[in-house]
PDB file of C-alpha atoms in Angstrom:
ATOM      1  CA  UNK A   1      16.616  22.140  20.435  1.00 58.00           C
ATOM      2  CA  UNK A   2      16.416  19.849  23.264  1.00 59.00           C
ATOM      3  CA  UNK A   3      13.058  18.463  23.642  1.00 57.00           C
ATOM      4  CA  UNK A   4      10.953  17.305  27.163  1.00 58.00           C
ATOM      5  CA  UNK A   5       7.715  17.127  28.597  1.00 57.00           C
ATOM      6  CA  UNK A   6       7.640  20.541  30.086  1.00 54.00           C
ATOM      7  CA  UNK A   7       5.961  23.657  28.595  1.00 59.00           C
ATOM      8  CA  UNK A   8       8.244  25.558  26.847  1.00 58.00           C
ATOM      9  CA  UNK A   9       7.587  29.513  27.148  1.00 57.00           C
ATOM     10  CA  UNK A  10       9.449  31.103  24.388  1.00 55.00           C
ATOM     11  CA  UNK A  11      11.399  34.231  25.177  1.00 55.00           C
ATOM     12  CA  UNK A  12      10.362  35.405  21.999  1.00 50.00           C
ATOM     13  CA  UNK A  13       6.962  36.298  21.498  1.00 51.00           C
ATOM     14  CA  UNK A  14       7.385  36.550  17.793  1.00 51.00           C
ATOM     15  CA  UNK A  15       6.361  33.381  15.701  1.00 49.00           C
ATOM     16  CA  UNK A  16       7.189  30.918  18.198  1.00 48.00           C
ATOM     17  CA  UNK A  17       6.036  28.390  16.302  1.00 51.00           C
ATOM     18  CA  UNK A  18       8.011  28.401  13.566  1.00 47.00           C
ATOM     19  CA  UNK A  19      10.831  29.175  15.848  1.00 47.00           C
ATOM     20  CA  UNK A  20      10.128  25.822  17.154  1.00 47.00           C
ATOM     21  CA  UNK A  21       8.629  23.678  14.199  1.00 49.00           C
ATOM     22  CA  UNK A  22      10.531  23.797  11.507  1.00 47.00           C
ATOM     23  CA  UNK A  23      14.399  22.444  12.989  1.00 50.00           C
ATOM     24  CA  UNK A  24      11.594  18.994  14.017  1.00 51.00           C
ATOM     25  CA  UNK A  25      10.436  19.033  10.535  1.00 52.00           C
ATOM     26  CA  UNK A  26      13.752  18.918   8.775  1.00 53.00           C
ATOM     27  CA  UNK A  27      15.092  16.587  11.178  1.00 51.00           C
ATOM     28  CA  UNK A  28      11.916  13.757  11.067  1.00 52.00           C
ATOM     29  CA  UNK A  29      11.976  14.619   7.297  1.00 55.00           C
ATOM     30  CA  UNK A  30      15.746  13.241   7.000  1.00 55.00           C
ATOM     31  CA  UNK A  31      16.147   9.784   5.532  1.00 58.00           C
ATOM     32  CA  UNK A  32      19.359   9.493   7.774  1.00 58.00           C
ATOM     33  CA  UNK A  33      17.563  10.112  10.945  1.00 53.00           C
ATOM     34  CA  UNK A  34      14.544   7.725  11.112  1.00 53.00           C
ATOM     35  CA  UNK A  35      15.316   6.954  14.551  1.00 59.00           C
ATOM     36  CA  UNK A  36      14.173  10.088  15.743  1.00 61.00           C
ATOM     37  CA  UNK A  37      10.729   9.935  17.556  1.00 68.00           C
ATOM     38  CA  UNK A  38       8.239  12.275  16.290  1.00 75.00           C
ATOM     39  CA  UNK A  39       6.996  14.724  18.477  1.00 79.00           C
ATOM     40  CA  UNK A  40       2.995  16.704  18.808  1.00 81.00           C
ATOM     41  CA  UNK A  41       3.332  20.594  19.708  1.00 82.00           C
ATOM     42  CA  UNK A  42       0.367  21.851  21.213  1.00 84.00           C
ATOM     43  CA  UNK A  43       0.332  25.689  21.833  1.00 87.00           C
ATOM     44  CA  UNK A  44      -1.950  27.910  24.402  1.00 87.00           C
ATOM     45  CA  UNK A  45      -1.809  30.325  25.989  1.00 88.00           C
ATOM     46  CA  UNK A  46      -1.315  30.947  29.846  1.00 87.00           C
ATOM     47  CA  UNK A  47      -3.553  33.967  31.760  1.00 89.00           C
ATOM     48  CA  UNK A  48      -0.932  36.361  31.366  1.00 90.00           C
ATOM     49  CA  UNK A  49      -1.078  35.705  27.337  1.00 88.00           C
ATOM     50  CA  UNK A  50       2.029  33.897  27.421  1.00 87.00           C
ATOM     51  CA  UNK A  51       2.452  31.269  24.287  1.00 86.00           C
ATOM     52  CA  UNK A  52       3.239  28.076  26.147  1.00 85.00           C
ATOM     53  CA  UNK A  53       4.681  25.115  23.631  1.00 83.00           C
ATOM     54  CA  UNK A  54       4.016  21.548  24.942  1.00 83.00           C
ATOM     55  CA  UNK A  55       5.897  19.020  23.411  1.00 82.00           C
ATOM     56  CA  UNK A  56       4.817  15.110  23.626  1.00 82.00           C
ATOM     57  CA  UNK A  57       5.723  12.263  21.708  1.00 79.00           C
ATOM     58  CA  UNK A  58       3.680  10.596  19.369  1.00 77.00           C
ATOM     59  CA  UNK A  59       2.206   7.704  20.372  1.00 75.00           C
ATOM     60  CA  UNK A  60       2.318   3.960  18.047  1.00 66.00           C
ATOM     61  CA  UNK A  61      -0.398   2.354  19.705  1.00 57.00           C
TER      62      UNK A  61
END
């Protein structure tokens, strides 16, 4: 998954969230990998119903 500060619109329209969440999870989660930045996913929804996933990082300060 390659991660930016654009809305993501998933082709699929089934469970995009877990689509999306759960390779993060597993990869924050690994001891080996602590240098990976964590990341917020906020969902909505555009006019047309559209699931739009916006992905920021997470702040320190």
């Amino acid at each position: 998954l390659v991660f930016n500060h654009q809305p993501l619109i998933p082709k699929l329209k089934e469970e995009p969230l877990i689509m999306n969440v759960q390779p993060m999870r597993k990869t924050i989660s690994d001891p080996l990998e602590m240098d990976v930045q964590p990341v917020i996913l906020t969902t909505s929804k555009t006019p047309e119903g559209d699931d739009i996933i916006t992905v920021e990082p997470v702040k320190d300060n």
